[in-house]
Amino acid sequence: MASRRSNAKTGEHSDKYSVLLPTYNERENLPLIVWLLAKYFGESGYNYEIIVIDDGSPDGTLQIAEQLQKIYGADKILLRPRAKKLGLGTAYIHGIKHASGNFVIIMDADLSHHPKFIAQFIEKQKEGGYDLVSGTRYRGDGGVYGWDLRRKLISRGANFVTQVLLRPGASDLTGSFRLYKKEVLEKLVEQCVSKGYVFQMEMIVRARQLGYTVGEVPISFVDRVYGESKLGGNEIVSFLKGLLTLFATT
């Protein structure tokens, strides 16, 4: 283990990982996720930065982020807020503009994605030279914890219908824990037209269309610790509309 960490610090020093954290009302979760990210990146020795993209959270998330920046340093915590909630896709576009890493990691800030899996993402990418590596809840020892039956049925159903209609060659289309080569992510967000819940699915579909390689790492997904889920009826309707649009246009 020590030799691998040494190699990460020396032989692979040119790689840098920019973590994009879109936030909206995450004041309780943000300090924990940043601490975990700093811990696991510190242990692995990989160079990193965390870009917080807050969309005008009324709960004071940005103020918490400012305090974290003072603790960890402005070189590690970059604050790139926006005035209001403008959607996940545009948050990534906004974040990429400020990312100095050659790899970009996207993940949720609500502790549903544990940073301990990032090392596996990086190893998987290096093993196969993948253009993107996606966390999957539906292969290997991946799983979902803390969801009620309704949420599980929605997620499983969304993935099943997507597999039947689009055959994307990946097992988890709606997850949002991924590692991208920066130039690949830039190209994909240019191609994508979806917003909300369907955005992550379109990213995988477009990646396959453009001939990008996709690797998968089994992850444990845990329902948010603090705050309320942002998945509601409108998001489900939008997903179905987006799925049918993709089916008709791909």
PDB file of C-alpha atoms in Angstrom:
ATOM      1  CA  MET A   1       0.000   0.000   0.000  1.00  0.00           C
ATOM      2  CA  ALA A   2       2.798   2.369   0.866  1.00  0.00           C
ATOM      3  CA  SER A   3       4.446   1.851  -2.524  1.00  0.00           C
ATOM      4  CA  ARG A   4       1.181   2.608  -4.342  1.00  0.00           C
ATOM      5  CA  ARG A   5       0.754   5.834  -2.441  1.00  0.00           C
ATOM      6  CA  SER A   6       4.331   6.789  -3.149  1.00  0.00           C
ATOM      7  CA  ASN A   7       3.736   6.145  -6.836  1.00  0.00           C
ATOM      8  CA  ALA A   8       0.635   8.306  -6.719  1.00  0.00           C
ATOM      9  CA  LYS A   9       2.646  11.185  -5.339  1.00  0.00           C
ATOM     10  CA  THR A  10       5.588  10.882  -7.713  1.00  0.00           C
ATOM     11  CA  GLY A  11       5.023   8.843 -10.881  1.00  0.00           C
ATOM     12  CA  GLU A  12       1.465  10.128 -11.364  1.00  0.00           C
ATOM     13  CA  HIS A  13       1.970  13.656 -10.094  1.00  0.00           C
ATOM     14  CA  SER A  14       0.826  15.154 -13.392  1.00  0.00           C
ATOM     15  CA  ASP A  15      -2.746  13.956 -12.843  1.00  0.00           C
ATOM     16  CA  LYS A  16      -5.073  16.264 -10.972  1.00  0.00           C
ATOM     17  CA  TYR A  17      -8.657  15.560  -9.952  1.00  0.00           C
ATOM     18  CA  SER A  18     -11.228  18.352  -9.849  1.00  0.00           C
ATOM     19  CA  VAL A  19     -14.284  17.424  -7.775  1.00  0.00           C
ATOM     20  CA  LEU A  20     -17.446  19.293  -8.775  1.00  0.00           C
ATOM     21  CA  LEU A  21     -19.909  19.681  -5.891  1.00  0.00           C
ATOM     22  CA  PRO A  22     -23.181  21.344  -6.956  1.00  0.00           C
ATOM     23  CA  THR A  23     -25.008  22.375  -3.775  1.00  0.00           C
ATOM     24  CA  TYR A  24     -28.428  23.611  -2.794  1.00  0.00           C
ATOM     25  CA  ASN A  25     -29.318  23.698   0.914  1.00  0.00           C
ATOM     26  CA  GLU A  26     -26.453  21.427   2.024  1.00  0.00           C
ATOM     27  CA  ARG A  27     -25.074  23.358   5.015  1.00  0.00           C
ATOM     28  CA  GLU A  28     -25.182  20.284   7.271  1.00  0.00           C
ATOM     29  CA  ASN A  29     -23.670  17.897   4.743  1.00  0.00           C
ATOM     30  CA  LEU A  30     -20.988  20.074   3.119  1.00  0.00           C
ATOM     31  CA  PRO A  31     -18.468  20.093   6.022  1.00  0.00           C
ATOM     32  CA  LEU A  32     -18.657  16.294   6.267  1.00  0.00           C
ATOM     33  CA  ILE A  33     -18.254  15.588   2.558  1.00  0.00           C
ATOM     34  CA  VAL A  34     -15.342  18.041   2.275  1.00  0.00           C
ATOM     35  CA  TRP A  35     -13.630  16.478   5.303  1.00  0.00           C
ATOM     36  CA  LEU A  36     -14.044  12.996   3.823  1.00  0.00           C
ATOM     37  CA  LEU A  37     -12.746  14.116   0.430  1.00  0.00           C
ATOM     38  CA  ALA A  38      -9.696  15.751   1.994  1.00  0.00           C
ATOM     39  CA  LYS A  39      -9.098  12.619   4.090  1.00  0.00           C
ATOM     40  CA  TYR A  40      -9.229  10.128   1.222  1.00  0.00           C
ATOM     41  CA  PHE A  41      -7.310  12.273  -1.236  1.00  0.00           C
ATOM     42  CA  GLY A  42      -4.719  12.942   1.445  1.00  0.00           C
ATOM     43  CA  GLU A  43      -4.318   9.229   2.120  1.00  0.00           C
ATOM     44  CA  SER A  44      -4.031   8.358  -1.581  1.00  0.00           C
ATOM     45  CA  GLY A  45      -1.635  11.172  -2.391  1.00  0.00           C
ATOM     46  CA  TYR A  46      -3.489  12.277  -5.513  1.00  0.00           C
ATOM     47  CA  ASN A  47      -3.566  15.986  -6.340  1.00  0.00           C
ATOM     48  CA  TYR A  48      -7.069  17.445  -6.062  1.00  0.00           C
ATOM     49  CA  GLU A  49      -9.310  20.475  -5.779  1.00  0.00           C
ATOM     50  CA  ILE A  50     -12.953  20.776  -4.714  1.00  0.00           C
ATOM     51  CA  ILE A  51     -15.150  23.195  -6.645  1.00  0.00           C
ATOM     52  CA  VAL A  52     -18.324  24.156  -4.774  1.00  0.00           C
ATOM     53  CA  ILE A  53     -21.069  25.412  -7.091  1.00  0.00           C
ATOM     54  CA  ASP A  54     -23.795  26.750  -4.835  1.00  0.00           C
ATOM     55  CA  ASP A  55     -27.026  27.826  -6.474  1.00  0.00           C
ATOM     56  CA  GLY A  56     -28.119  30.566  -4.107  1.00  0.00           C
ATOM     57  CA  SER A  57     -28.963  28.279  -1.169  1.00  0.00           C
ATOM     58  CA  PRO A  58     -31.164  30.144   1.324  1.00  0.00           C
ATOM     59  CA  ASP A  59     -29.880  28.008   4.237  1.00  0.00           C
ATOM     60  CA  GLY A  60     -26.383  29.550   4.262  1.00  0.00           C
ATOM     61  CA  THR A  61     -24.506  26.799   2.424  1.00  0.00           C
ATOM     62  CA  LEU A  62     -22.224  29.355   0.760  1.00  0.00           C
ATOM     63  CA  GLN A  63     -21.232  30.838   4.125  1.00  0.00           C
ATOM     64  CA  ILE A  64     -20.289  27.358   5.337  1.00  0.00           C
ATOM     65  CA  ALA A  65     -18.250  26.861   2.150  1.00  0.00           C
ATOM     66  CA  GLU A  66     -16.411  30.119   2.824  1.00  0.00           C
ATOM     67  CA  GLN A  67     -15.438  28.869   6.280  1.00  0.00           C
ATOM     68  CA  LEU A  68     -14.238  25.569   4.792  1.00  0.00           C
ATOM     69  CA  GLN A  69     -12.108  27.485   2.308  1.00  0.00           C
ATOM     70  CA  LYS A  70     -10.359  29.225   5.210  1.00  0.00           C
ATOM     71  CA  ILE A  71      -9.686  25.853   6.858  1.00  0.00           C
ATOM     72  CA  TYR A  72      -8.460  23.881   3.838  1.00  0.00           C
ATOM     73  CA  GLY A  73      -7.079  26.703   1.695  1.00  0.00           C
ATOM     74  CA  ALA A  74      -8.209  28.496  -1.438  1.00  0.00           C
ATOM     75  CA  ASP A  75      -6.097  26.149  -3.559  1.00  0.00           C
ATOM     76  CA  LYS A  76      -8.164  23.158  -2.398  1.00  0.00           C
ATOM     77  CA  ILE A  77     -11.629  24.701  -2.004  1.00  0.00           C
ATOM     78  CA  LEU A  78     -12.795  26.857  -4.905  1.00  0.00           C
ATOM     79  CA  LEU A  79     -16.085  28.710  -4.557  1.00  0.00           C
ATOM     80  CA  ARG A  80     -17.961  29.330  -7.788  1.00  0.00           C
ATOM     81  CA  PRO A  81     -21.512  30.247  -6.698  1.00  0.00           C
ATOM     82  CA  ARG A  82     -24.437  31.179  -8.891  1.00  0.00           C
ATOM     83  CA  ALA A  83     -27.320  33.495  -8.068  1.00  0.00           C
ATOM     84  CA  LYS A  84     -30.076  30.890  -8.301  1.00  0.00           C
ATOM     85  CA  LYS A  85     -30.917  27.273  -9.052  1.00  0.00           C
ATOM     86  CA  LEU A  86     -30.191  26.767 -12.745  1.00  0.00           C
ATOM     87  CA  GLY A  87     -29.987  22.990 -13.143  1.00  0.00           C
ATOM     88  CA  LEU A  88     -27.390  20.250 -12.822  1.00  0.00           C
ATOM     89  CA  GLY A  89     -26.153  20.357 -16.408  1.00  0.00           C
ATOM     90  CA  THR A  90     -25.394  24.055 -16.316  1.00  0.00           C
ATOM     91  CA  ALA A  91     -23.740  23.601 -12.907  1.00  0.00           C
ATOM     92  CA  TYR A  92     -21.268  21.178 -14.479  1.00  0.00           C
ATOM     93  CA  ILE A  93     -20.631  23.524 -17.403  1.00  0.00           C
ATOM     94  CA  HIS A  94     -19.999  26.322 -14.922  1.00  0.00           C
ATOM     95  CA  GLY A  95     -17.705  24.143 -12.793  1.00  0.00           C
ATOM     96  CA  ILE A  96     -15.656  22.793 -15.696  1.00  0.00           C
ATOM     97  CA  LYS A  97     -14.686  26.332 -16.687  1.00  0.00           C
ATOM     98  CA  HIS A  98     -12.870  26.663 -13.373  1.00  0.00           C
ATOM     99  CA  ALA A  99     -11.427  23.133 -13.150  1.00  0.00           C
ATOM    100  CA  SER A 100      -7.646  22.923 -13.442  1.00  0.00           C
ATOM    101  CA  GLY A 101      -7.502  19.109 -13.252  1.00  0.00           C
ATOM    102  CA  ASN A 102      -7.215  16.815 -16.253  1.00  0.00           C
ATOM    103  CA  PHE A 103      -9.824  14.564 -14.612  1.00  0.00           C
ATOM    104  CA  VAL A 104     -13.183  15.670 -13.229  1.00  0.00           C
ATOM    105  CA  ILE A 105     -15.202  13.858 -10.569  1.00  0.00           C
ATOM    106  CA  ILE A 106     -18.895  14.572 -10.192  1.00  0.00           C
ATOM    107  CA  MET A 107     -20.751  13.513  -7.069  1.00  0.00           C
ATOM    108  CA  ASP A 108     -23.570  14.546  -4.761  1.00  0.00           C
ATOM    109  CA  ALA A 109     -22.810  16.694  -1.734  1.00  0.00           C
ATOM    110  CA  ASP A 110     -25.437  15.008   0.460  1.00  0.00           C
ATOM    111  CA  LEU A 111     -23.208  12.099   1.639  1.00  0.00           C
ATOM    112  CA  SER A 112     -25.026   9.551  -0.528  1.00  0.00           C
ATOM    113  CA  HIS A 113     -21.730   9.067  -2.403  1.00  0.00           C
ATOM    114  CA  HIS A 114     -18.829   8.062  -0.177  1.00  0.00           C
ATOM    115  CA  PRO A 115     -15.414   9.433  -1.208  1.00  0.00           C
ATOM    116  CA  LYS A 116     -13.788   6.110  -0.255  1.00  0.00           C
ATOM    117  CA  PHE A 117     -14.806   4.800  -3.699  1.00  0.00           C
ATOM    118  CA  ILE A 118     -12.830   7.485  -5.545  1.00  0.00           C
ATOM    119  CA  ALA A 119      -9.580   5.518  -5.274  1.00  0.00           C
ATOM    120  CA  GLN A 120     -11.327   2.599  -6.997  1.00  0.00           C
ATOM    121  CA  PHE A 121     -12.583   4.928  -9.730  1.00  0.00           C
ATOM    122  CA  ILE A 122      -9.054   6.169 -10.337  1.00  0.00           C
ATOM    123  CA  GLU A 123      -7.579   2.663 -10.366  1.00  0.00           C
ATOM    124  CA  LYS A 124     -10.285   1.449 -12.760  1.00  0.00           C
ATOM    125  CA  GLN A 125      -9.662   4.359 -15.112  1.00  0.00           C
ATOM    126  CA  LYS A 126      -5.930   3.724 -15.162  1.00  0.00           C
ATOM    127  CA  GLU A 127      -6.366  -0.022 -15.710  1.00  0.00           C
ATOM    128  CA  GLY A 128      -8.463   0.385 -18.845  1.00  0.00           C
ATOM    129  CA  GLY A 129      -7.714   3.947 -19.925  1.00  0.00           C
ATOM    130  CA  TYR A 130     -11.449   4.614 -19.756  1.00  0.00           C
ATOM    131  CA  ASP A 131     -12.885   7.931 -20.879  1.00  0.00           C
ATOM    132  CA  LEU A 132     -15.294   7.801 -17.962  1.00  0.00           C
ATOM    133  CA  VAL A 133     -15.877   5.577 -14.963  1.00  0.00           C
ATOM    134  CA  SER A 134     -19.367   5.390 -13.493  1.00  0.00           C
ATOM    135  CA  GLY A 135     -20.406   4.188 -10.060  1.00  0.00           C
ATOM    136  CA  THR A 136     -23.020   1.432 -10.270  1.00  0.00           C
ATOM    137  CA  ARG A 137     -25.530   0.361  -7.632  1.00  0.00           C
ATOM    138  CA  TYR A 138     -26.680  -2.600  -9.699  1.00  0.00           C
ATOM    139  CA  ARG A 139     -23.588  -4.738 -10.284  1.00  0.00           C
ATOM    140  CA  GLY A 140     -21.175  -6.676  -8.097  1.00  0.00           C
ATOM    141  CA  ASP A 141     -21.473  -5.720  -4.451  1.00  0.00           C
ATOM    142  CA  GLY A 142     -23.111  -2.370  -5.209  1.00  0.00           C
ATOM    143  CA  GLY A 143     -26.343  -1.498  -3.455  1.00  0.00           C
ATOM    144  CA  VAL A 144     -28.785   1.089  -2.146  1.00  0.00           C
ATOM    145  CA  TYR A 145     -29.397   1.748   1.535  1.00  0.00           C
ATOM    146  CA  GLY A 146     -31.999   3.906   3.279  1.00  0.00           C
ATOM    147  CA  TRP A 147     -34.497   4.166   0.430  1.00  0.00           C
ATOM    148  CA  ASP A 148     -38.148   3.235   0.802  1.00  0.00           C
ATOM    149  CA  LEU A 149     -39.782   0.853  -1.651  1.00  0.00           C
ATOM    150  CA  ARG A 150     -41.091   3.717  -3.801  1.00  0.00           C
ATOM    151  CA  ARG A 151     -37.634   5.175  -4.413  1.00  0.00           C
ATOM    152  CA  LYS A 152     -36.180   1.746  -5.166  1.00  0.00           C
ATOM    153  CA  LEU A 153     -38.947   0.987  -7.645  1.00  0.00           C
ATOM    154  CA  ILE A 154     -38.496   4.355  -9.373  1.00  0.00           C
ATOM    155  CA  SER A 155     -34.740   3.880  -9.735  1.00  0.00           C
ATOM    156  CA  ARG A 156     -34.938   0.236 -10.793  1.00  0.00           C
ATOM    157  CA  GLY A 157     -37.796   0.959 -13.152  1.00  0.00           C
ATOM    158  CA  ALA A 158     -35.977   3.891 -14.732  1.00  0.00           C
ATOM    159  CA  ASN A 159     -32.892   1.790 -15.342  1.00  0.00           C
ATOM    160  CA  PHE A 160     -34.892  -1.170 -16.680  1.00  0.00           C
ATOM    161  CA  VAL A 161     -36.914   0.900 -19.155  1.00  0.00           C
ATOM    162  CA  THR A 162     -33.749   2.711 -20.255  1.00  0.00           C
ATOM    163  CA  GLN A 163     -31.924  -0.588 -20.835  1.00  0.00           C
ATOM    164  CA  VAL A 164     -34.793  -1.901 -22.957  1.00  0.00           C
ATOM    165  CA  LEU A 165     -35.219   1.237 -25.066  1.00  0.00           C
ATOM    166  CA  LEU A 166     -31.652   2.500 -25.429  1.00  0.00           C
ATOM    167  CA  ARG A 167     -29.337  -0.465 -24.683  1.00  0.00           C
ATOM    168  CA  PRO A 168     -26.583   1.854 -23.430  1.00  0.00           C
ATOM    169  CA  GLY A 169     -24.131  -0.824 -22.304  1.00  0.00           C
ATOM    170  CA  ALA A 170     -23.961   0.396 -18.699  1.00  0.00           C
ATOM    171  CA  SER A 171     -25.864  -0.921 -15.689  1.00  0.00           C
ATOM    172  CA  ASP A 172     -26.624   2.295 -13.775  1.00  0.00           C
ATOM    173  CA  LEU A 173     -27.847   5.165 -15.920  1.00  0.00           C
ATOM    174  CA  THR A 174     -29.305   7.507 -13.318  1.00  0.00           C
ATOM    175  CA  GLY A 175     -26.381   7.578 -10.888  1.00  0.00           C
ATOM    176  CA  SER A 176     -24.373  10.775 -10.493  1.00  0.00           C
ATOM    177  CA  PHE A 177     -21.062   9.523  -9.068  1.00  0.00           C
ATOM    178  CA  ARG A 178     -18.586   9.487 -11.950  1.00  0.00           C
ATOM    179  CA  LEU A 179     -15.024  10.178 -13.036  1.00  0.00           C
ATOM    180  CA  TYR A 180     -14.444  11.776 -16.431  1.00  0.00           C
ATOM    181  CA  LYS A 181     -11.489  12.808 -18.489  1.00  0.00           C
ATOM    182  CA  LYS A 182     -11.964  16.558 -18.514  1.00  0.00           C
ATOM    183  CA  GLU A 183     -12.068  16.909 -22.287  1.00  0.00           C
ATOM    184  CA  VAL A 184     -14.639  14.099 -22.503  1.00  0.00           C
ATOM    185  CA  LEU A 185     -16.927  15.747 -19.956  1.00  0.00           C
ATOM    186  CA  GLU A 186     -16.633  19.054 -21.824  1.00  0.00           C
ATOM    187  CA  LYS A 187     -17.676  17.355 -25.062  1.00  0.00           C
ATOM    188  CA  LEU A 188     -20.569  15.498 -23.443  1.00  0.00           C
ATOM    189  CA  VAL A 189     -22.122  18.508 -21.739  1.00  0.00           C
ATOM    190  CA  GLU A 190     -22.018  20.303 -25.083  1.00  0.00           C
ATOM    191  CA  GLN A 191     -24.006  17.448 -26.632  1.00  0.00           C
ATOM    192  CA  CYS A 192     -26.569  16.992 -23.864  1.00  0.00           C
ATOM    193  CA  VAL A 193     -29.868  18.822 -23.948  1.00  0.00           C
ATOM    194  CA  SER A 194     -31.565  17.300 -20.894  1.00  0.00           C
ATOM    195  CA  LYS A 195     -31.940  18.810 -17.449  1.00  0.00           C
ATOM    196  CA  GLY A 196     -32.767  17.344 -14.063  1.00  0.00           C
ATOM    197  CA  TYR A 197     -33.070  13.616 -13.369  1.00  0.00           C
ATOM    198  CA  VAL A 198     -32.585  12.505 -16.999  1.00  0.00           C
ATOM    199  CA  PHE A 199     -29.323  14.424 -17.486  1.00  0.00           C
ATOM    200  CA  GLN A 200     -27.062  11.675 -16.086  1.00  0.00           C
ATOM    201  CA  MET A 201     -28.689   9.077 -18.303  1.00  0.00           C
ATOM    202  CA  GLU A 202     -28.171  11.163 -21.423  1.00  0.00           C
ATOM    203  CA  MET A 203     -24.497  11.601 -20.541  1.00  0.00           C
ATOM    204  CA  ILE A 204     -23.959   7.814 -20.769  1.00  0.00           C
ATOM    205  CA  VAL A 205     -26.035   7.478 -23.936  1.00  0.00           C
ATOM    206  CA  ARG A 206     -24.126  10.292 -25.647  1.00  0.00           C
ATOM    207  CA  ALA A 207     -20.817   8.815 -24.489  1.00  0.00           C
ATOM    208  CA  ARG A 208     -21.636   5.555 -26.241  1.00  0.00           C
ATOM    209  CA  GLN A 209     -22.763   7.452 -29.345  1.00  0.00           C
ATOM    210  CA  LEU A 210     -19.466   9.291 -29.530  1.00  0.00           C
ATOM    211  CA  GLY A 211     -17.447   6.109 -29.045  1.00  0.00           C
ATOM    212  CA  TYR A 212     -16.149   6.860 -25.547  1.00  0.00           C
ATOM    213  CA  THR A 213     -15.241   3.952 -23.297  1.00  0.00           C
ATOM    214  CA  VAL A 214     -17.143   3.462 -20.039  1.00  0.00           C
ATOM    215  CA  GLY A 215     -15.923   1.553 -16.989  1.00  0.00           C
ATOM    216  CA  GLU A 216     -17.992   0.737 -13.911  1.00  0.00           C
ATOM    217  CA  VAL A 217     -17.211   0.444 -10.197  1.00  0.00           C
ATOM    218  CA  PRO A 218     -19.776  -1.040  -7.758  1.00  0.00           C
ATOM    219  CA  ILE A 219     -20.708   1.483  -5.063  1.00  0.00           C
ATOM    220  CA  SER A 220     -22.907   1.616  -1.989  1.00  0.00           C
ATOM    221  CA  PHE A 221     -25.439   4.421  -2.249  1.00  0.00           C
ATOM    222  CA  VAL A 222     -26.758   5.712   1.074  1.00  0.00           C
ATOM    223  CA  ASP A 223     -29.775   7.998   1.301  1.00  0.00           C
ATOM    224  CA  ARG A 224     -28.978  11.546   2.383  1.00  0.00           C
ATOM    225  CA  VAL A 225     -28.177  12.043   6.052  1.00  0.00           C
ATOM    226  CA  TYR A 226     -29.525  15.602   6.388  1.00  0.00           C
ATOM    227  CA  GLY A 227     -32.105  17.481   4.359  1.00  0.00           C
ATOM    228  CA  GLU A 228     -34.841  16.357   2.018  1.00  0.00           C
ATOM    229  CA  SER A 229     -34.613  14.460  -1.249  1.00  0.00           C
ATOM    230  CA  LYS A 230     -35.018  16.643  -4.322  1.00  0.00           C
ATOM    231  CA  LEU A 231     -36.685  13.855  -6.333  1.00  0.00           C
ATOM    232  CA  GLY A 232     -40.391  14.555  -6.746  1.00  0.00           C
ATOM    233  CA  GLY A 233     -43.245  13.957  -9.136  1.00  0.00           C
ATOM    234  CA  ASN A 234     -42.101  16.655 -11.566  1.00  0.00           C
ATOM    235  CA  GLU A 235     -38.666  15.036 -11.851  1.00  0.00           C
ATOM    236  CA  ILE A 236     -40.229  11.650 -12.633  1.00  0.00           C
ATOM    237  CA  VAL A 237     -42.419  13.137 -15.388  1.00  0.00           C
ATOM    238  CA  SER A 238     -39.398  14.996 -16.787  1.00  0.00           C
ATOM    239  CA  PHE A 239     -37.405  11.758 -16.775  1.00  0.00           C
ATOM    240  CA  LEU A 240     -40.043   9.903 -18.784  1.00  0.00           C
ATOM    241  CA  LYS A 241     -40.289  12.745 -21.297  1.00  0.00           C
ATOM    242  CA  GLY A 242     -36.502  12.870 -21.599  1.00  0.00           C
ATOM    243  CA  LEU A 243     -36.279   9.112 -22.048  1.00  0.00           C
ATOM    244  CA  LEU A 244     -38.789   9.161 -24.890  1.00  0.00           C
ATOM    245  CA  THR A 245     -36.957  12.079 -26.496  1.00  0.00           C
ATOM    246  CA  LEU A 246     -33.667  10.174 -26.369  1.00  0.00           C
ATOM    247  CA  PHE A 247     -35.339   7.071 -27.778  1.00  0.00           C
ATOM    248  CA  ALA A 248     -36.700   9.110 -30.696  1.00  0.00           C
ATOM    249  CA  THR A 249     -33.433  10.939 -31.423  1.00  0.00           C
ATOM    250  CA  THR A 250     -30.689   8.324 -30.820  1.00  0.00           C
TER     251      THR A 250
END
